[in-house]
Coordinates of C-alpha atoms in Angstrom, one line a residue:
Chain A
M1 CA 238.2 -42.4 44.9
A2 CA 238.8 -39.1 43.1
R3 CA 238.7 -35.8 45.0
W4 CA 236.4 -33.2 43.7
T5 CA 237.4 -29.7 43.1
M6 CA 234.4 -28.3 41.2
T7 CA 231.1 -28.5 42.9
L8 CA 227.5 -27.5 42.3
D9 CA 225.2 -26.1 44.8
A10 CA 221.5 -26.9 45.1
R11 CA 219.2 -25.5 47.8
F12 CA 215.5 -26.2 47.3
H13 CA 212.3 -25.8 49.3
V14 CA 209.1 -27.3 48.0
D15 CA 205.9 -27.4 50.0
R16 CA 202.9 -29.4 48.8
G17 CA 200.9 -29.8 52.0
D18 CA 201.4 -33.6 52.5
F19 CA 205.0 -33.5 51.3
S20 CA 207.8 -31.1 51.7
L21 CA 211.4 -31.1 50.4
H22 CA 214.1 -29.0 52.1
V23 CA 217.6 -29.8 50.9
D24 CA 220.9 -28.0 50.8
L25 CA 223.4 -29.9 48.7
T26 CA 227.0 -29.4 47.6
I27 CA 227.9 -32.1 45.1
P28 CA 230.8 -32.8 42.8
Q29 CA 230.5 -31.4 39.3
S30 CA 231.9 -34.6 37.8
G31 CA 231.3 -38.3 37.8
V32 CA 228.0 -39.9 38.9
T33 CA 226.2 -38.7 42.0
A34 CA 223.4 -41.0 43.2
V35 CA 220.4 -39.6 44.9
F36 CA 219.3 -42.5 47.0
G37 CA 216.4 -43.2 49.2
P38 CA 213.0 -45.0 49.6
S39 CA 210.2 -44.1 47.3
G40 CA 208.4 -40.9 48.3
C41 CA 211.5 -39.4 49.9
G42 CA 211.7 -36.6 47.3
K43 CA 214.3 -37.9 44.8
T44 CA 212.2 -37.1 41.8
T45 CA 211.0 -33.8 43.1
L46 CA 214.7 -32.8 43.6
L47 CA 215.5 -33.6 40.0
R48 CA 212.4 -31.8 38.8
A49 CA 213.4 -28.8 40.9
I50 CA 216.8 -28.7 39.3
A51 CA 215.2 -28.9 35.8
G52 CA 212.8 -26.1 36.7
L53 CA 209.8 -28.3 36.2
E54 CA 208.6 -28.2 39.8
S55 CA 206.1 -25.4 40.5
N56 CA 206.0 -23.8 43.9
C57 CA 209.7 -24.4 44.3
T58 CA 212.0 -21.8 45.8
G59 CA 215.7 -22.0 46.2
Y60 CA 219.1 -21.6 44.6
F61 CA 220.9 -23.5 42.0
R62 CA 224.4 -22.9 40.7
I63 CA 226.5 -25.1 38.4
G64 CA 230.0 -23.9 37.3
G65 CA 229.7 -20.1 37.1
E66 CA 226.0 -20.2 36.1
V67 CA 223.2 -19.5 38.5
W68 CA 219.9 -21.0 37.2
Q69 CA 217.8 -20.0 40.0
D70 CA 217.9 -17.7 43.0
G71 CA 215.6 -15.4 44.9
R72 CA 215.2 -13.0 41.9
R73 CA 215.9 -15.2 38.8
F74 CA 214.2 -18.3 37.6
L75 CA 215.5 -19.7 34.4
P76 CA 212.7 -21.6 32.6
P77 CA 213.3 -25.3 31.9
H78 CA 214.1 -24.8 28.2
K79 CA 216.9 -22.3 29.0
R80 CA 218.7 -24.7 31.4
P81 CA 221.5 -26.6 29.7
L82 CA 220.6 -30.0 31.1
G83 CA 219.6 -33.4 29.9
Y84 CA 216.8 -35.3 31.6
V85 CA 216.0 -39.0 31.3
F86 CA 212.6 -39.8 32.8
Q87 CA 211.7 -43.0 34.4
E88 CA 209.6 -44.0 31.4
P89 CA 211.3 -43.5 28.1
S90 CA 208.7 -40.9 27.0
L91 CA 209.7 -40.8 23.4
F92 CA 207.7 -38.6 21.1
A93 CA 205.3 -41.1 19.5
H94 CA 204.9 -39.1 16.3
L95 CA 208.6 -38.9 15.5
S96 CA 211.0 -41.5 14.3
V97 CA 214.0 -42.5 16.5
R98 CA 216.2 -40.2 14.5
R99 CA 213.9 -37.2 14.8
N100 CA 213.6 -37.9 18.5
V101 CA 217.3 -37.8 19.0
E102 CA 217.6 -34.8 16.8
Y103 CA 214.8 -32.9 18.5
G104 CA 216.9 -31.2 21.2
L105 CA 220.1 -31.1 19.1
K106 CA 218.4 -29.0 16.4
R107 CA 217.4 -26.5 19.0
L108 CA 221.0 -25.9 20.1
R109 CA 223.2 -23.1 18.9
P110 CA 225.9 -24.8 16.9
A111 CA 228.5 -23.1 19.2
V112 CA 227.3 -25.1 22.2
R113 CA 227.2 -28.5 20.6
R114 CA 229.8 -30.7 22.2
V115 CA 228.2 -34.1 21.7
S116 CA 227.5 -35.0 18.1
L117 CA 224.5 -37.0 17.0
D118 CA 226.8 -39.8 15.8
R119 CA 228.6 -39.9 19.2
A120 CA 225.3 -40.1 21.1
V121 CA 224.0 -42.7 18.7
A122 CA 227.2 -44.8 18.9
L123 CA 227.5 -44.6 22.7
L124 CA 224.0 -46.0 23.2
G125 CA 224.3 -48.4 20.2
I126 CA 221.0 -47.3 18.6
G127 CA 222.4 -46.9 15.0
P128 CA 220.2 -49.8 13.6
L129 CA 217.1 -48.3 15.2
M130 CA 217.2 -44.8 13.7
D131 CA 214.5 -45.2 11.1
R132 CA 212.0 -47.0 13.4
K133 CA 209.1 -45.5 15.3
P134 CA 209.1 -45.6 19.1
H135 CA 206.3 -48.2 19.2
Q136 CA 208.4 -50.6 17.3
L137 CA 211.1 -50.7 20.0
S138 CA 211.5 -52.8 23.1
G139 CA 211.4 -51.0 26.5
G140 CA 215.2 -51.2 26.8
E141 CA 215.7 -49.8 23.3
Q142 CA 213.3 -47.0 24.0
Q143 CA 215.2 -46.0 27.2
R144 CA 218.5 -46.1 25.3
V145 CA 217.0 -43.8 22.7
A146 CA 215.8 -41.5 25.5
I147 CA 219.3 -41.4 27.0
A148 CA 220.9 -40.6 23.6
R149 CA 218.3 -37.9 23.1
A150 CA 219.2 -36.3 26.4
L151 CA 223.0 -36.6 25.7
A152 CA 222.6 -35.0 22.2
V153 CA 221.8 -31.6 23.8
S154 CA 225.4 -31.5 25.2
P155 CA 224.1 -31.0 28.7
A156 CA 226.1 -29.4 31.5
I157 CA 224.5 -32.0 33.8
L158 CA 222.6 -35.1 33.0
L159 CA 219.6 -35.8 35.3
M160 CA 218.5 -39.5 35.3
D161 CA 215.3 -40.4 37.2
E162 CA 215.5 -44.1 37.8
P163 CA 216.1 -44.8 34.2
L164 CA 216.2 -48.6 34.8
A165 CA 213.3 -48.9 37.2
A166 CA 210.7 -49.6 34.6
L167 CA 212.8 -52.4 33.0
D168 CA 213.1 -56.0 34.0
M169 CA 216.4 -57.6 35.2
A170 CA 217.6 -58.7 31.8
L171 CA 217.0 -55.2 30.3
K172 CA 218.8 -53.6 33.2
H173 CA 221.8 -55.6 32.5
E174 CA 221.5 -54.7 28.9
I175 CA 221.7 -51.0 29.7
L176 CA 224.1 -50.8 32.6
P177 CA 227.2 -51.3 30.4
Y178 CA 226.1 -48.3 28.3
L179 CA 225.7 -46.1 31.4
E180 CA 229.2 -47.1 32.5
S181 CA 230.8 -46.4 29.1
L182 CA 228.9 -43.1 29.1
Q183 CA 230.6 -42.2 32.3
R184 CA 234.1 -43.2 31.1
E185 CA 233.8 -41.4 27.7
L186 CA 232.0 -38.2 28.4
D187 CA 232.9 -35.6 30.9
I188 CA 229.3 -34.8 31.9
P189 CA 228.3 -34.9 35.6
V190 CA 225.3 -37.2 36.2
L191 CA 222.7 -37.0 38.9
Y192 CA 221.3 -40.4 39.1
V193 CA 218.1 -41.1 41.1
S194 CA 217.8 -44.7 42.3
H195 CA 216.4 -46.8 45.1
S196 CA 218.6 -49.7 44.0
R197 CA 221.7 -50.2 46.2
N198 CA 223.1 -52.3 43.5
E199 CA 222.9 -49.6 40.8
V200 CA 224.3 -47.1 43.1
A201 CA 227.3 -49.3 44.1
R202 CA 228.0 -50.0 40.5
L203 CA 227.6 -46.6 38.9
A204 CA 228.0 -43.8 41.5
D205 CA 231.0 -42.1 42.9
F206 CA 229.2 -39.7 45.2
M207 CA 225.9 -40.2 47.0
V208 CA 223.1 -38.2 48.5
L209 CA 220.9 -40.1 51.0
L210 CA 217.4 -38.6 51.1
E211 CA 214.7 -39.5 53.7
A212 CA 211.3 -37.8 53.9
G213 CA 212.4 -34.8 51.9
R214 CA 215.6 -34.2 54.0
V215 CA 219.2 -35.0 53.4
R216 CA 220.3 -37.8 55.8
G217 CA 223.9 -37.8 54.5
M218 CA 226.1 -37.2 51.6
G219 CA 229.6 -38.2 50.6
A220 CA 231.6 -40.7 48.6
V221 CA 229.8 -43.9 48.0
G222 CA 232.4 -46.0 49.8
E223 CA 232.2 -43.8 52.8
L224 CA 228.4 -43.5 53.0
F225 CA 227.8 -47.2 52.7
A226 CA 230.0 -47.7 55.7
R227 CA 228.7 -44.9 57.9
L228 CA 227.3 -46.3 61.2
D229 CA 225.0 -43.4 61.7
L230 CA 223.1 -44.2 58.5
P231 CA 220.7 -47.1 57.9
L232 CA 222.7 -48.7 55.1
A233 CA 225.4 -50.1 57.4
H234 CA 222.8 -51.9 59.6
R235 CA 221.0 -53.9 57.0
P236 CA 221.5 -57.7 57.2
D237 CA 223.2 -57.5 53.8
A238 CA 225.3 -54.4 54.6
E239 CA 228.2 -54.0 52.3
T240 CA 231.3 -52.0 51.5
V241 CA 232.2 -50.7 48.1
I242 CA 235.9 -50.4 47.4
E243 CA 237.4 -48.8 44.3
A244 CA 240.6 -50.6 43.1
V245 CA 242.8 -50.7 40.1
V246 CA 243.6 -53.9 38.1
A247 CA 247.3 -54.6 38.8
G248 CA 247.7 -57.8 36.8
H249 CA 246.7 -61.4 36.3
D250 CA 248.1 -64.7 37.4
E251 CA 247.5 -67.0 34.4
A252 CA 248.7 -70.2 36.1
F253 CA 246.0 -70.0 38.8
A254 CA 243.5 -67.9 36.8
L255 CA 243.6 -65.0 39.3
T256 CA 243.4 -61.3 39.0
F257 CA 245.1 -58.8 41.4
L258 CA 243.5 -55.5 42.3
D259 CA 245.2 -52.8 44.3
F260 CA 243.6 -50.4 46.6
S261 CA 245.1 -48.2 49.4
G262 CA 244.8 -50.9 52.0
G263 CA 246.5 -53.7 50.0
R264 CA 245.9 -56.1 47.1
F265 CA 242.8 -58.1 46.5
T266 CA 243.1 -61.5 44.8
V267 CA 240.0 -62.5 42.9
A268 CA 239.1 -65.0 40.2
R269 CA 240.5 -64.1 36.8
N270 CA 238.5 -61.5 34.8
D271 CA 239.1 -59.8 31.5
L272 CA 239.8 -56.2 32.7
P273 CA 243.0 -54.8 31.4
P274 CA 245.7 -53.8 33.9
G275 CA 245.2 -50.1 34.9
R276 CA 241.4 -50.2 34.6
R277 CA 239.5 -49.0 37.6
A278 CA 237.1 -51.6 39.1
R279 CA 234.5 -51.6 41.9
L280 CA 234.6 -54.4 44.4
R281 CA 231.8 -55.2 46.8
V282 CA 232.4 -56.9 50.1
L283 CA 229.5 -58.0 52.3
A284 CA 230.0 -57.2 56.0
R285 CA 229.1 -60.7 57.0
D286 CA 232.0 -62.1 54.8
V287 CA 234.6 -60.2 56.8
S288 CA 235.9 -61.9 59.9
L289 CA 238.5 -60.5 62.3
T290 CA 241.6 -61.9 63.9
L291 CA 244.2 -60.3 66.2
E292 CA 247.1 -62.0 64.5
R293 CA 247.6 -62.7 60.9
Q294 CA 246.5 -66.2 60.1
T295 CA 249.1 -68.0 58.0
H296 CA 247.7 -71.5 57.4
T297 CA 244.4 -70.4 55.9
S298 CA 242.7 -70.8 52.5
I299 CA 241.6 -67.1 52.7
L300 CA 243.5 -65.1 50.1
N301 CA 242.4 -61.6 51.1
I302 CA 243.7 -60.6 54.5
F303 CA 244.4 -56.9 55.3
P304 CA 245.8 -55.2 58.3
A305 CA 243.1 -52.9 59.7
V306 CA 242.2 -50.6 62.5
V307 CA 238.9 -50.6 64.4
D308 CA 237.1 -47.3 63.9
E309 CA 233.8 -47.8 65.5
V310 CA 231.7 -50.7 66.9
F311 CA 227.9 -50.7 66.8
D312 CA 225.8 -53.1 68.8
E313 CA 223.0 -54.4 66.5
G314 CA 221.1 -56.0 69.3
G315 CA 220.7 -59.7 69.5
A316 CA 223.8 -61.6 68.7
Q317 CA 225.2 -59.2 66.1
A318 CA 227.5 -56.3 66.1
T319 CA 228.8 -54.2 63.2
V320 CA 232.5 -53.2 63.2
R321 CA 233.7 -50.4 61.1
L322 CA 237.4 -50.8 60.1
R323 CA 239.8 -48.6 58.3
V324 CA 242.0 -50.4 55.8
G325 CA 244.5 -48.1 54.3
D326 CA 242.3 -45.0 53.8
V327 CA 239.0 -46.8 53.0
P328 CA 236.4 -48.0 55.4
L329 CA 235.4 -51.7 55.6
L330 CA 232.4 -53.1 57.5
S331 CA 232.5 -56.4 59.4
R332 CA 229.5 -58.1 60.8
I333 CA 230.5 -60.4 63.7
T334 CA 228.9 -61.6 67.0
R335 CA 228.8 -59.4 70.0
R336 CA 230.7 -62.2 71.9
S337 CA 233.6 -61.9 69.5
V338 CA 233.7 -58.1 70.1
V339 CA 234.1 -58.8 73.8
N340 CA 236.4 -61.8 73.4
L341 CA 238.8 -59.9 71.1
D342 CA 238.3 -56.7 73.0
L343 CA 237.5 -54.7 69.9
V344 CA 237.6 -51.1 70.8
P345 CA 238.3 -48.1 68.5
G346 CA 242.0 -47.9 67.7
R347 CA 242.7 -51.7 68.0
A348 CA 244.8 -53.1 65.2
V349 CA 243.3 -56.3 63.7
Y350 CA 243.4 -58.4 60.5
A351 CA 240.4 -58.4 58.3
Q352 CA 239.8 -61.7 56.5
V353 CA 237.6 -61.2 53.5
K354 CA 236.0 -64.5 52.6
S355 CA 234.5 -63.4 49.3
V356 CA 234.6 -60.4 47.0
A357 CA 232.3 -59.5 44.1
L358 CA 233.5 -57.5 41.1
L359 CA 230.8 -55.0 40.2
N360 CA 231.7 -54.2 36.6
Chain B
M1 CA 165.3 -34.1 -9.3
P2 CA 166.8 -31.2 -7.4
D3 CA 166.2 -27.8 -9.0
E4 CA 168.5 -24.7 -9.2
H5 CA 167.4 -23.5 -5.8
D6 CA 168.6 -26.7 -4.3
F7 CA 172.0 -26.4 -5.9
A8 CA 172.2 -22.8 -4.7
A9 CA 171.3 -24.1 -1.1
L10 CA 173.9 -26.8 -1.4
W11 CA 176.6 -24.2 -2.4
I12 CA 175.6 -22.0 0.5
S13 CA 175.6 -24.9 2.9
L14 CA 179.1 -26.0 1.8
R15 CA 180.5 -22.5 2.0
L16 CA 179.0 -21.9 5.4
A17 CA 180.2 -25.2 6.8
S18 CA 183.8 -24.8 5.4
L19 CA 184.1 -21.2 6.6
T20 CA 182.7 -22.0 10.0
T21 CA 185.0 -25.0 10.5
A22 CA 188.0 -23.0 9.5
I23 CA 187.1 -20.1 11.9
L24 CA 186.3 -22.6 14.7
L25 CA 189.6 -24.4 14.3
L26 CA 191.4 -21.1 14.5
I27 CA 189.5 -19.9 17.6
G28 CA 188.9 -23.4 19.1
T29 CA 192.6 -24.5 19.2
P30 CA 193.9 -21.9 21.5
L31 CA 190.7 -22.0 23.6
A32 CA 190.9 -25.8 23.9
W33 CA 194.6 -25.6 24.7
W34 CA 193.9 -23.0 27.4
L35 CA 191.1 -25.1 28.9
S36 CA 193.3 -28.2 28.9
R37 CA 196.3 -26.5 30.6
S38 CA 194.9 -23.7 32.7
R39 CA 194.5 -24.3 36.5
W40 CA 192.4 -21.2 36.9
R41 CA 189.8 -21.5 39.6
F42 CA 186.9 -20.3 37.5
K43 CA 187.8 -22.3 34.4
F44 CA 184.6 -24.3 34.8
L45 CA 182.6 -21.1 34.0
V46 CA 184.2 -20.9 30.6
E47 CA 183.7 -24.6 30.1
A48 CA 180.0 -24.3 30.9
L49 CA 179.7 -21.4 28.5
V50 CA 181.3 -23.3 25.7
A51 CA 179.0 -26.3 26.3
L52 CA 175.8 -24.2 26.4
P53 CA 174.9 -24.7 22.7
L54 CA 174.8 -28.4 23.3
V55 CA 171.7 -28.1 25.6
L56 CA 170.0 -24.9 24.5
P57 CA 167.2 -25.1 21.9
P58 CA 168.7 -23.7 18.6
T59 CA 165.9 -21.2 18.5
V60 CA 167.1 -19.7 21.8
V61 CA 170.6 -19.3 20.5
G62 CA 169.2 -18.0 17.2
F63 CA 166.9 -15.5 19.0
Y64 CA 169.6 -13.9 21.1
L65 CA 171.9 -13.7 18.1
L66 CA 169.2 -12.1 16.0
V67 CA 168.7 -9.5 18.7
A68 CA 172.4 -8.9 19.0
L69 CA 173.1 -8.7 15.3
G70 CA 170.0 -6.7 14.3
P71 CA 170.2 -2.9 13.8
H72 CA 169.2 -2.3 17.4
G73 CA 171.4 -4.9 18.9
P74 CA 174.9 -4.1 20.3
I75 CA 176.8 -5.9 17.5
G76 CA 174.5 -4.6 14.8
A77 CA 174.7 -1.1 16.1
L78 CA 178.5 -1.3 16.3
M79 CA 178.6 -2.5 12.7
E80 CA 176.4 0.4 11.6
A81 CA 178.6 2.8 13.5
L82 CA 181.6 1.5 11.7
G83 CA 179.8 2.0 8.4
G84 CA 178.8 -1.6 7.8
A85 CA 175.4 -3.1 7.4
P86 CA 173.6 -5.0 10.2
L87 CA 174.4 -8.7 10.1
A88 CA 170.9 -10.2 10.5
F89 CA 169.6 -11.9 7.4
T90 CA 173.1 -12.0 5.7
F91 CA 175.5 -14.8 5.0
S92 CA 178.0 -13.2 7.5
G93 CA 175.3 -13.4 10.1
L94 CA 174.9 -17.1 9.3
V95 CA 178.7 -17.6 9.8
I96 CA 178.7 -15.9 13.2
G97 CA 175.6 -17.9 14.3
S98 CA 177.2 -21.2 13.2
V99 CA 180.5 -20.4 14.9
V100 CA 178.7 -19.9 18.2
Y101 CA 176.4 -22.9 17.7
S102 CA 179.1 -25.4 16.6
L103 CA 181.7 -24.2 19.1
P104 CA 181.5 -27.1 21.5
F105 CA 181.7 -29.7 18.7
V106 CA 185.1 -28.4 17.9
V107 CA 186.4 -27.3 21.3
Q108 CA 185.6 -30.5 23.2
P109 CA 187.3 -33.0 20.9
L110 CA 190.4 -30.7 20.8
Q111 CA 190.4 -30.4 24.6
D112 CA 190.1 -34.1 25.0
A113 CA 193.0 -34.7 22.6
F114 CA 195.2 -32.1 24.5
D115 CA 194.2 -33.7 27.8
A116 CA 195.1 -37.1 26.5
I117 CA 198.7 -36.0 25.7
G118 CA 199.4 -35.3 29.4
Q119 CA 202.1 -33.2 30.9
R120 CA 205.1 -35.6 30.2
P121 CA 205.8 -35.1 26.4
L122 CA 205.7 -31.3 27.0
E123 CA 208.1 -31.6 29.9
V124 CA 210.4 -33.7 27.9
A125 CA 210.3 -31.1 25.1
A126 CA 211.1 -28.4 27.6
T127 CA 214.2 -30.3 28.8
L128 CA 215.2 -30.5 25.1
R129 CA 215.3 -26.7 24.8
A130 CA 211.8 -26.2 23.2
S131 CA 210.2 -22.9 24.2
P132 CA 206.5 -23.0 25.2
L133 CA 205.3 -22.0 21.7
D134 CA 207.7 -24.4 20.1
R135 CA 206.4 -27.2 22.4
F136 CA 202.9 -26.4 21.3
F137 CA 203.6 -26.6 17.6
S138 CA 206.2 -29.4 17.6
V139 CA 204.6 -31.7 20.2
A140 CA 201.1 -30.9 21.3
L141 CA 199.6 -30.3 17.8
P142 CA 201.0 -33.4 16.1
L143 CA 200.1 -35.6 19.1
A144 CA 196.5 -34.2 19.0
R145 CA 196.1 -34.9 15.3
P146 CA 193.2 -37.4 15.7
G147 CA 191.4 -34.8 17.8
F148 CA 191.7 -32.2 15.0
L149 CA 190.2 -34.6 12.5
T150 CA 187.3 -35.3 14.8
A151 CA 186.8 -31.7 15.6
A152 CA 186.9 -30.6 12.0
V153 CA 184.5 -33.2 10.8
L154 CA 182.0 -32.7 13.7
G155 CA 182.1 -29.0 13.2
F156 CA 181.6 -29.3 9.5
A157 CA 178.8 -31.9 9.7
H158 CA 177.0 -30.1 12.6
T159 CA 177.0 -26.8 10.7
L160 CA 175.7 -28.6 7.6
G161 CA 172.8 -30.0 9.7
E162 CA 171.9 -26.8 11.4
F163 CA 168.3 -25.6 11.2
G164 CA 166.9 -23.5 14.0
V165 CA 169.8 -21.0 14.4
V166 CA 170.1 -20.5 10.6
L167 CA 166.4 -20.0 10.2
M168 CA 166.3 -17.4 13.0
I169 CA 169.3 -15.4 11.8
G170 CA 169.3 -16.0 8.1
G171 CA 165.6 -15.9 7.5
N172 CA 165.5 -18.4 4.6
I173 CA 166.2 -16.2 1.7
P174 CA 166.8 -18.4 -1.4
G175 CA 170.1 -18.0 -3.1
K176 CA 171.3 -15.9 -0.1
T177 CA 170.7 -17.5 3.2
Q178 CA 168.8 -20.6 2.4
V179 CA 170.8 -23.7 3.3
L180 CA 170.1 -27.4 2.5
S181 CA 168.4 -28.3 5.7
I182 CA 165.9 -25.5 5.3
A183 CA 165.4 -26.4 1.6
I184 CA 164.3 -29.8 2.7
Y185 CA 161.8 -28.3 5.0
D186 CA 160.5 -26.1 2.2
H187 CA 160.1 -29.0 -0.1
V188 CA 158.2 -31.0 2.5
E189 CA 156.0 -28.0 3.2
S190 CA 155.1 -27.8 -0.5
L191 CA 154.6 -31.6 -0.5
E192 CA 157.6 -32.1 -2.9
Y193 CA 158.6 -35.3 -1.3
A194 CA 160.7 -36.6 -4.2
Q195 CA 163.0 -33.6 -4.0
A196 CA 163.1 -33.8 -0.2
H197 CA 164.1 -37.4 -0.6
W198 CA 167.0 -36.6 -3.0
I199 CA 168.5 -34.0 -0.7
S200 CA 167.9 -35.9 2.5
A201 CA 169.4 -39.1 1.1
A202 CA 172.4 -37.2 -0.2
L203 CA 173.0 -35.6 3.2
L204 CA 172.6 -38.9 5.0
L205 CA 175.1 -40.7 2.8
F206 CA 177.6 -37.8 2.9
S207 CA 177.4 -37.6 6.7
F208 CA 177.8 -41.3 7.1
L209 CA 180.8 -41.5 4.8
L210 CA 182.5 -38.6 6.6
L211 CA 182.1 -40.2 10.1
M212 CA 183.2 -43.5 8.8
M213 CA 186.4 -42.0 7.6
V214 CA 187.0 -40.3 10.9
Y215 CA 186.5 -43.4 13.0
G216 CA 188.5 -45.5 10.6
F217 CA 191.4 -43.1 10.6
N218 CA 191.4 -42.5 14.4
R219 CA 191.4 -46.3 15.0
R220 CA 194.4 -46.7 12.8
F221 CA 196.2 -43.8 14.5
S222 CA 195.5 -45.0 18.0
R223 CA 196.8 -48.4 17.1
V224 CA 200.0 -46.9 15.9
Q225 CA 200.4 -44.7 19.0
S226 CA 199.9 -47.4 21.6

């Protein structure tokens, strides 16, 4: 995963009696950062605070060399160079799709326009919809227009508040590819609020875990999913996300090879071109451990690994955190196996990965 | 058949209603916007004040206005001090009375329309670089359009149908402050039922057509919006 040099700082305090948000964040100023947590944990409030929409909010916000808010200054929302995609599309009902997308663009000084109308329209594939009114669009189309509208203001940061939450599964899958291409093609940092692990695994590079208005943890997605001091690693369907690069294909057996720092994954043939970055998901319960490399086995993906940490889940289960190359990998095995194999931190093992899912 | 006095009364009524509606839309819009957005603790006091003409007998409103606008009242005295004439028994006086009396009929539909928009479209506009004034004109006003039509028609029709306030302030001077509704009263007093019928039926038909248009239009608009 990429290393981040530029960062943005956000410190906010919101008190609303029954709810309070106290966060102090340093997050990369590139790629997609997921703000993840259960509903009511303050994800939306955090985004609204960054946008300047939250009243009774004190704090500090800096992006690049610009301070939007500190003890003395408070830049009003319309002076903050950001794009905001709300959970519901919230298109202006009285304007056509074209006028909706142009609304913010027209209010920009020409000198600060970096994303053209055509570019935003093409990226979200809304060209054929331009002359319609919002009520003539499907929910998925409306949300694509809303994203294009937010992009057209050439934001320094794009804030997305669960943009897929109001859509059903089919529409989610219709929009996700657009979000991925957006990330590949534009160099705009995205703060993406979500309570869906799947979306986070697929889209985000960095992640902030919120709980009851406090930050539980933040870091690279692959690291955070595998941290044993956080709840994600202890779910029955705990998983590790690994970023790899397509190395090539084996046409004879219809396989694709993907390289990462710990070795090479072999998966069923896909259409990704060599060199393309891809996300892999490995469920902890699909990773078994051996002390010696198995040779006569049908399992294709076997990696040398080192035990990092072992966590007793209670009952029969234990979660083992491994290090493969320089990425973490979770393995869910029985406590008996932990004892039998004497799995203690530092022990060298082989991780056998029974199944891998390609996320994009 | 209506006589020349009736046509003069019609002309005065129409002028009065148009002018009152125009003034009310100008004053009522910012007032309704403020009532819709403000979170001031004592906002309810202003709301109660605006709604007062709905429940007060018109003669009460008319009486206080007459006192205020007359030569000894505060507004009348001020007018005199500024070199003008007292406003009681003049067309200007009628306009002031009508503005006060029809205020809730314009402010309340506007406030409802602004309330119905909610906070979201304005927040969206803010994140799209629109300043507060810009948001008001480019988002709030167009989205409140059905409210404006209702407000204008109610304000106009209610002013047209006014009786008590106009009688108190205007004093029923034919050709000057006599409006249609009072002309009907005069005809009935003089047992000229045929003429009273003419004007009444015309007012009835006009009001019905006007309201029909409003409801028809608002129904179409709300269908398009949803």
